mmCIF file of C-alpha atoms in Angstrom:
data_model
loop_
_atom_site.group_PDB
_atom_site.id
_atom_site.type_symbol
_atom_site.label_atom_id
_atom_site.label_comp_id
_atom_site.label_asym_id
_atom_site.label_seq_id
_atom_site.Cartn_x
_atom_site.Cartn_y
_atom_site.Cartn_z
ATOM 1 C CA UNK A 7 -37.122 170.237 121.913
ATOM 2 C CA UNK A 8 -38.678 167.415 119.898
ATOM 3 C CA UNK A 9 -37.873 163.966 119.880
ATOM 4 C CA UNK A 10 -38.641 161.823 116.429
ATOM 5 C CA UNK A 11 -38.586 158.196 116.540
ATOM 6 C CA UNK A 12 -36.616 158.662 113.666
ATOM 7 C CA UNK A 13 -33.618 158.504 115.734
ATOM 8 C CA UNK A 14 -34.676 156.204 118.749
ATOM 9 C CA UNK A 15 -31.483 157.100 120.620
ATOM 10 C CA UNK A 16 -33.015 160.883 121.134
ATOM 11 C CA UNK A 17 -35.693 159.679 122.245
ATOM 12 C CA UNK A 18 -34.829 157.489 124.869
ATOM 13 C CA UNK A 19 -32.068 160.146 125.917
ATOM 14 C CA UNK A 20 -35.206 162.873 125.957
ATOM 15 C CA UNK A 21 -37.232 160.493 128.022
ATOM 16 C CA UNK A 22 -34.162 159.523 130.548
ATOM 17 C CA UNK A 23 -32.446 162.097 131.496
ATOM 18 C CA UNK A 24 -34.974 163.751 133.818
ATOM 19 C CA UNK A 25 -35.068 160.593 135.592
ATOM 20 C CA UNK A 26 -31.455 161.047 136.987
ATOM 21 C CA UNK A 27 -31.678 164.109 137.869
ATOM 22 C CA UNK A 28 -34.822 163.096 140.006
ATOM 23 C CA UNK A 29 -33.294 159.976 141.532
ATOM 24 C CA UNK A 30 -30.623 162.241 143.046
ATOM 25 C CA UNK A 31 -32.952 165.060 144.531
ATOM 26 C CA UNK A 32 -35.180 162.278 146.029
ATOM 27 C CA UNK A 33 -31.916 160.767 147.539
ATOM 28 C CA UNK A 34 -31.568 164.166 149.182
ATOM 29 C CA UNK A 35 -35.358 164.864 150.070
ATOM 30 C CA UNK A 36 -37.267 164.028 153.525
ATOM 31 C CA UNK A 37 -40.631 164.108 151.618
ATOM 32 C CA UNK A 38 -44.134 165.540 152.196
ATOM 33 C CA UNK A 39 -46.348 164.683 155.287
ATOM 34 C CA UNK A 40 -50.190 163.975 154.326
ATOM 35 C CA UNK A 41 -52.437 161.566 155.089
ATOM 36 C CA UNK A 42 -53.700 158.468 153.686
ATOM 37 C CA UNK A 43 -56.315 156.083 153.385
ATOM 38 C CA UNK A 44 -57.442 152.938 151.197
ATOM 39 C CA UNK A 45 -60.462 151.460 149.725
ATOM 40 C CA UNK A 46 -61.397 147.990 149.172
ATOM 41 C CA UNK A 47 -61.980 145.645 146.422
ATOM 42 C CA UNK A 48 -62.089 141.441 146.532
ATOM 43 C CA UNK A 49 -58.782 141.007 145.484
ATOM 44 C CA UNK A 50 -56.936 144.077 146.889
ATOM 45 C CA UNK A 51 -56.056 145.387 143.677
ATOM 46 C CA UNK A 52 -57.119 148.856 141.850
ATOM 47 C CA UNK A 53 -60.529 149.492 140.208
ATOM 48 C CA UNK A 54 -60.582 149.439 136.729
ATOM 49 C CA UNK A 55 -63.187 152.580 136.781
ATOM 50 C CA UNK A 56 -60.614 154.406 138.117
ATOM 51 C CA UNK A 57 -60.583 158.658 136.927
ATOM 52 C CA UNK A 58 -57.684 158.355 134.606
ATOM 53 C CA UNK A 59 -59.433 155.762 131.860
ATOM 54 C CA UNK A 60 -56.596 153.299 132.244
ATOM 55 C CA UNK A 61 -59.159 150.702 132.781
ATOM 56 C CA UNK A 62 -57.900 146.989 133.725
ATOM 57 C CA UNK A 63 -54.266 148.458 133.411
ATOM 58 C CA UNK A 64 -55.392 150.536 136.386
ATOM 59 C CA UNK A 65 -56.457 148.029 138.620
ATOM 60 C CA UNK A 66 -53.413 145.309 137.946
ATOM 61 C CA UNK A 67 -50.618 147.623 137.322
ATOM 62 C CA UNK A 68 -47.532 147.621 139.659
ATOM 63 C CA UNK A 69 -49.031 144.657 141.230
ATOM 64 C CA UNK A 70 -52.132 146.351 142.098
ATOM 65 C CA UNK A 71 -50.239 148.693 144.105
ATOM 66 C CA UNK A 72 -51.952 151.926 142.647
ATOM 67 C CA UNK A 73 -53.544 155.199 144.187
ATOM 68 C CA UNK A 74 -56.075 157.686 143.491
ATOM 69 C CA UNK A 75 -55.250 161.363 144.777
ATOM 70 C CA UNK A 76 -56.725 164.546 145.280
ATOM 71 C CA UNK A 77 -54.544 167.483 144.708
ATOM 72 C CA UNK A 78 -52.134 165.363 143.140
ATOM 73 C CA UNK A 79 -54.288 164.356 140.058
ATOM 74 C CA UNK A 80 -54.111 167.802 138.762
ATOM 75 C CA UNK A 81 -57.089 167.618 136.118
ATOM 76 C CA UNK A 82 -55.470 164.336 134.684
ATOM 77 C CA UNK A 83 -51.891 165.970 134.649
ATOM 78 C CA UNK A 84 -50.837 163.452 137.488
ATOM 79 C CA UNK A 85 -52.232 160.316 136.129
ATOM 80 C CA UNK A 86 -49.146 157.711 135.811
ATOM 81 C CA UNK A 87 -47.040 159.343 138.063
ATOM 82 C CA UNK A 88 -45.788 157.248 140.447
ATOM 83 C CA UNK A 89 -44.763 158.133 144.533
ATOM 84 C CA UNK A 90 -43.253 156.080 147.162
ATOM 85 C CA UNK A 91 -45.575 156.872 150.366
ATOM 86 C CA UNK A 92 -44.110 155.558 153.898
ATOM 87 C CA UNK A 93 -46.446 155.642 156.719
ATOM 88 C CA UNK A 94 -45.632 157.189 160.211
ATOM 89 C CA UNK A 95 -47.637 155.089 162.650
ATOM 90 C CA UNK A 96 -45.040 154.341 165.152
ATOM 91 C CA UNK A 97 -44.472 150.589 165.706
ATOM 92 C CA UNK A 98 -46.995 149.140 162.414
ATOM 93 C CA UNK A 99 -44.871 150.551 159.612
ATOM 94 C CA UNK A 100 -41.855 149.922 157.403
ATOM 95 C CA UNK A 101 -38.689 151.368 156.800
ATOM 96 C CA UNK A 102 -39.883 151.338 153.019
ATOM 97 C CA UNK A 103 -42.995 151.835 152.579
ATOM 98 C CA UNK A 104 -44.858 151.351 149.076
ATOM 99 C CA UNK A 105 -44.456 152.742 145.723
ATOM 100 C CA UNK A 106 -47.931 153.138 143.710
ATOM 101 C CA UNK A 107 -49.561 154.634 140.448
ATOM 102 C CA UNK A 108 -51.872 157.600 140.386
ATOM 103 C CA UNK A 109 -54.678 155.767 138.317
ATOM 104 C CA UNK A 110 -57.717 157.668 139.751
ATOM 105 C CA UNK A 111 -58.877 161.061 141.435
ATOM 106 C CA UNK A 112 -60.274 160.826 144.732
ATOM 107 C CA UNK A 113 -60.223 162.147 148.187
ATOM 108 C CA UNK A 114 -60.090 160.255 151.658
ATOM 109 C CA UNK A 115 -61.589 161.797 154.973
ATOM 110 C CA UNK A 116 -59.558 163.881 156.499
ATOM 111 C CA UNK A 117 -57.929 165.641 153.451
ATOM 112 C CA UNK A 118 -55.872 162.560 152.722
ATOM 113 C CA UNK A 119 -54.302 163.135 149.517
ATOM 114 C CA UNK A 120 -53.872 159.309 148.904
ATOM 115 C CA UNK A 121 -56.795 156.816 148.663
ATOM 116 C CA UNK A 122 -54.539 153.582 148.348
ATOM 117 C CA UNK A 123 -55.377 150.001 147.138
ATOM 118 C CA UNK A 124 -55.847 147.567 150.120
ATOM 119 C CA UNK A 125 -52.511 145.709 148.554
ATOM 120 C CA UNK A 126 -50.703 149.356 148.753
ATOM 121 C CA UNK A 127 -52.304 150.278 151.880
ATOM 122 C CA UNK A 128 -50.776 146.559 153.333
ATOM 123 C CA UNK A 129 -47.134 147.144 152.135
ATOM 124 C CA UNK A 130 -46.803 150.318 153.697
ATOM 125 C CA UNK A 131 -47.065 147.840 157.293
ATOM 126 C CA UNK A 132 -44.046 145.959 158.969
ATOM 127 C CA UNK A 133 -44.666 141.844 158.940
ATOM 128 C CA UNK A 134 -47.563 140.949 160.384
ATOM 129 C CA UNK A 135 -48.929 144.110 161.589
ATOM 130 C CA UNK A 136 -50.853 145.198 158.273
ATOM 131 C CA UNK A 137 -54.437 144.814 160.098
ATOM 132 C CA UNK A 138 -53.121 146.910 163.003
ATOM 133 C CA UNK A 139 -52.817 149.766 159.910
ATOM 134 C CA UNK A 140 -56.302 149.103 158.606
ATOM 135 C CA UNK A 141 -57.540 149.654 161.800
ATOM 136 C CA UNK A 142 -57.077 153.164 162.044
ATOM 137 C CA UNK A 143 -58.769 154.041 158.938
ATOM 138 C CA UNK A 144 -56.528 157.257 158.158
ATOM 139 C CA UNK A 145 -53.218 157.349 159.099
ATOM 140 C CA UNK A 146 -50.084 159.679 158.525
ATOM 141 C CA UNK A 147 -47.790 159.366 155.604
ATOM 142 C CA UNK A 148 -44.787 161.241 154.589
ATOM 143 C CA UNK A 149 -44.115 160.833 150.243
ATOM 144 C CA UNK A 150 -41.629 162.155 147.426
ATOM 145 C CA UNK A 151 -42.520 161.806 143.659
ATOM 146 C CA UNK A 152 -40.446 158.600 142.214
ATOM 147 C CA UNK A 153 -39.595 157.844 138.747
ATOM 148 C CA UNK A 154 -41.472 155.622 137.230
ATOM 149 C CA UNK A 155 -39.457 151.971 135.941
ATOM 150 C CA UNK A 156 -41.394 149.244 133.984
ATOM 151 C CA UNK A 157 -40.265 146.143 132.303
ATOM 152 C CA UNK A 158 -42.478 146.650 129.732
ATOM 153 C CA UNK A 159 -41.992 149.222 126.201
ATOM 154 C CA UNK A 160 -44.477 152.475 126.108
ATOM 155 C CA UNK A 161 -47.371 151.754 124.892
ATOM 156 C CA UNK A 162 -50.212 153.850 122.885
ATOM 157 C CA UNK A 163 -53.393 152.578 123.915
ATOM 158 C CA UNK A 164 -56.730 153.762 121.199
ATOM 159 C CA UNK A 165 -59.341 153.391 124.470
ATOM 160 C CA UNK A 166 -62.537 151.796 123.959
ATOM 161 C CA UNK A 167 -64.638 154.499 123.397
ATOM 162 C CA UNK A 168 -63.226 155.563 119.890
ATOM 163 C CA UNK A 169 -65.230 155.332 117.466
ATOM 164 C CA UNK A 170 -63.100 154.320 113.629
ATOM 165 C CA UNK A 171 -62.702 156.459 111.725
ATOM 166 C CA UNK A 172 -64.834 159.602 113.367
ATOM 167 C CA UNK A 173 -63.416 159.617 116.669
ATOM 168 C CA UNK A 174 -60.153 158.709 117.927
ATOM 169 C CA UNK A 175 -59.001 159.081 121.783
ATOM 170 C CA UNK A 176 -56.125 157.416 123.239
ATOM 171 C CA UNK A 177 -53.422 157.648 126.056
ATOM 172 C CA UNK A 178 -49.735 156.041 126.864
ATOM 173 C CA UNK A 179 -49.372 153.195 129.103
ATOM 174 C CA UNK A 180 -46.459 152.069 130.786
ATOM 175 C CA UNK A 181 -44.996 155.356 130.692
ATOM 176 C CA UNK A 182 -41.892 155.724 132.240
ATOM 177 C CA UNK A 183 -39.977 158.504 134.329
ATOM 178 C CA UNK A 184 -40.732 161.275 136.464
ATOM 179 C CA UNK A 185 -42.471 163.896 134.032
ATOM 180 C CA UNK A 186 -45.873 165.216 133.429
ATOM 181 C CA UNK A 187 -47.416 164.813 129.776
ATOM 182 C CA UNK A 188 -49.197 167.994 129.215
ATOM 183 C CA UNK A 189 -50.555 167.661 125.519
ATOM 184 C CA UNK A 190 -50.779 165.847 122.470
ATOM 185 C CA UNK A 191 -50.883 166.486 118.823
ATOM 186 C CA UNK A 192 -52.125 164.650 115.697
ATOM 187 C CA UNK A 193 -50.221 165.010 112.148
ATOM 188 C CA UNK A 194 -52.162 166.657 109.655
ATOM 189 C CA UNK A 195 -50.879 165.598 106.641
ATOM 190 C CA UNK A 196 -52.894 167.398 103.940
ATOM 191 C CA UNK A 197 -52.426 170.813 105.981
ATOM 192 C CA UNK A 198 -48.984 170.090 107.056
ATOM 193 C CA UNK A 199 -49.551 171.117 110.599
ATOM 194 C CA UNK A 200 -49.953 169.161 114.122
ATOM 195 C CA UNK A 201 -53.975 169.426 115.116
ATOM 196 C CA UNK A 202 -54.010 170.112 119.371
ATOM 197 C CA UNK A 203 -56.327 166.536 120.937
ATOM 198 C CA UNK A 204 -58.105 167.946 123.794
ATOM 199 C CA UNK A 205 -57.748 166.090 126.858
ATOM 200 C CA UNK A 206 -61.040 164.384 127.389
ATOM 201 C CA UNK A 207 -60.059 163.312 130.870
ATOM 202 C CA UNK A 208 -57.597 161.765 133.236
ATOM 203 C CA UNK A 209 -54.936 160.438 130.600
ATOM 204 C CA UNK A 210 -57.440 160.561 127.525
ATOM 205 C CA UNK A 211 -56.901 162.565 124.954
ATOM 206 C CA UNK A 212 -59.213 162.697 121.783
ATOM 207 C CA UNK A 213 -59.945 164.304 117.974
ATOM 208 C CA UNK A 214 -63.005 163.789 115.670
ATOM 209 C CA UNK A 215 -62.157 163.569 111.932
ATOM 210 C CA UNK A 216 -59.035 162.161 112.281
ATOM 211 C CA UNK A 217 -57.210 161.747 109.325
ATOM 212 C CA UNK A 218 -57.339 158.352 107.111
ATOM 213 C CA UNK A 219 -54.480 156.357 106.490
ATOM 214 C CA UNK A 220 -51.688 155.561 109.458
ATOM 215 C CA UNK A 221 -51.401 158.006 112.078
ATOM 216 C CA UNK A 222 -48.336 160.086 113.646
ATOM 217 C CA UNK A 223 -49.083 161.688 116.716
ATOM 218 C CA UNK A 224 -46.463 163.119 119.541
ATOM 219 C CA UNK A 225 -47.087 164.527 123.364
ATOM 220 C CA UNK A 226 -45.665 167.114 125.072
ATOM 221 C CA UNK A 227 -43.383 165.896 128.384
ATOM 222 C CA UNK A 228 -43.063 168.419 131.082
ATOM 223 C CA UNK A 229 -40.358 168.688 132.817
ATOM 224 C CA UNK A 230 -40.550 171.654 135.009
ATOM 225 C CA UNK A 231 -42.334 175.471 134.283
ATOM 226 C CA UNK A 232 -39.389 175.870 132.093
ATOM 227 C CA UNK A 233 -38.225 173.390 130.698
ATOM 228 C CA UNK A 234 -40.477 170.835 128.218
ATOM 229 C CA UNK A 235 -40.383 168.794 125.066
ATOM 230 C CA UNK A 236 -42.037 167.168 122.226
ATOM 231 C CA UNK A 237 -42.027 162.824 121.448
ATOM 232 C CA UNK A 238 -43.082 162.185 118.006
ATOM 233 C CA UNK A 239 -44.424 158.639 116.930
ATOM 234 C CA UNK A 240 -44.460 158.214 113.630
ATOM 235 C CA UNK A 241 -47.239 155.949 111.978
ATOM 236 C CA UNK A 242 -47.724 154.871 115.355
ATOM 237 C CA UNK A 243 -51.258 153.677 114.716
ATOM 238 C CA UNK A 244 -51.907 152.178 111.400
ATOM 239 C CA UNK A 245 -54.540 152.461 108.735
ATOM 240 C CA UNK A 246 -57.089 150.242 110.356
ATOM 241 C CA UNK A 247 -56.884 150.563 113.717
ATOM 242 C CA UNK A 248 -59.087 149.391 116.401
ATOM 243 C CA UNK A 249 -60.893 150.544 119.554
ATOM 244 C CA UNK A 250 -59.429 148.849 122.576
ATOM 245 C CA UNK A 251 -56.352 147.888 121.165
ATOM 246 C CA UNK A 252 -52.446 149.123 122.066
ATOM 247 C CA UNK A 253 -49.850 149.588 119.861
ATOM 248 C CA UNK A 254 -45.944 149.799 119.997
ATOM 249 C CA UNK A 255 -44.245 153.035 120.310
ATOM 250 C CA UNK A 256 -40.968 151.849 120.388
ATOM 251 C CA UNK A 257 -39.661 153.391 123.425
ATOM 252 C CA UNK A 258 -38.267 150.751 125.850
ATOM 253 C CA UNK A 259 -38.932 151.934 129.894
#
């Protein structure tokens, strides 16, 4: 299936509908035990050096409430996804628990699959009893996958390290939904034909040579082993476009 901005209704509908679907299994699922742990920083928010080359957006997004994860990063597949994690420390934690942002890769001692922000790490704690949780370091955790909401539109980000007009590399932010995106494609238009990006890593994908003139692009969402689709952004990125800068796709979270 492909979805062309062309008809923003498709789109959205594309982009949406998994997330139903997901909300009701969740309702219905007791979630996966691991472990988890948490680094620190000054403020308690993310690192902006975090695996997935979101950068600042890394360390502020979701309130700082963001993760990296081992097995769960799945060579960059599982960057953006976003899980609600509930400790199991008898007494310290809430009936809630937290919900973060995969925005690096990482692995905790003990084979915990989370490394949390201290602000994540905190929330998972019943009043007053967050430093009781630090304590131990490591501690059990039971999570499900969540869909993703934001109050914010999807945006294409051209990351710092492209180089106009040679080398292009970009990925989405604020992405919204349960999915994984799996692949993206650049419009050729004097060949008529979609050139593959490679992923460079975590949620970067690049090209060299890209064409001149304003850019359509589209990315592959995966919804399960059989079942994905295509998101096309037309002219998303105009003729002069900048390293470091984010652009508009349209698509309202």
């Amino acid at each position: 299936m492909e979805c062309n901005m062309g008809s923003s209704i498709l789109c959205k509908s594309c982009l949406f509908s998994s997330i139903l679907l997901l909300l009701v299994a969740e309702s219905h699922s007791q979630g996966i035990v691991s472990r988890a742990t948490y680094y620190k920083s000054s403020d308690g928010f993310g690192t902006p050096t975090g695996a997935c080359g979101y950068g600042e957006y890394g360390r502020k997004i979701n309130g700082g409430r963001v993760t990296g994860v081992s097995k769960l990063y799945r060579n960059g597949a599982g960057c953006g996804a976003c899980y609600q994690v509930k400790c199991k420390v008898p007494l310290y934690c809430s009936e809630d628990g937290t919900t973060v942002v995969v925005t690096d890769h990482g692995e905790g001692a003990h084979i915990a699959d989370f490394v949390l922000s201290q602000n994540a790490f905190a929330e998972m704690a019943l009043p007053d009893m967050a430093s009781k949780l630090f304590s131990y370091g490591v501690i059990g955790v039971e999570y499900n996958r969540i869909p993703c909401l934001y109050d914010a539109d999807l945006l294409l980000k051209v990351h710092e390290t492209s180089k106009y007009p040679a080398y292009l590399a970009v990925l989405l932010l604020f992405l919204p939904g349960a999915d994984d995106i799996t692949a993206f494609q650049l419009w050729q238009e004097e060949s008529n034909e979609w050139k593959p990006m490679h992923r460079a890593y975590g949620a970067v994908y690049d090209t060299t040579n890209p064409p001149l003139g304003a850019l359509t692009l589209r990315f592959l969402v995966t919804v399960s082993a059989d079942y994905n689709y295509w998101v096309q952004l037309d002219n998303v990125l105009p003729t002069d476009w900048e390293a470091g800068l984010t652009y508009n796709t349209g698509i309202s979270s």
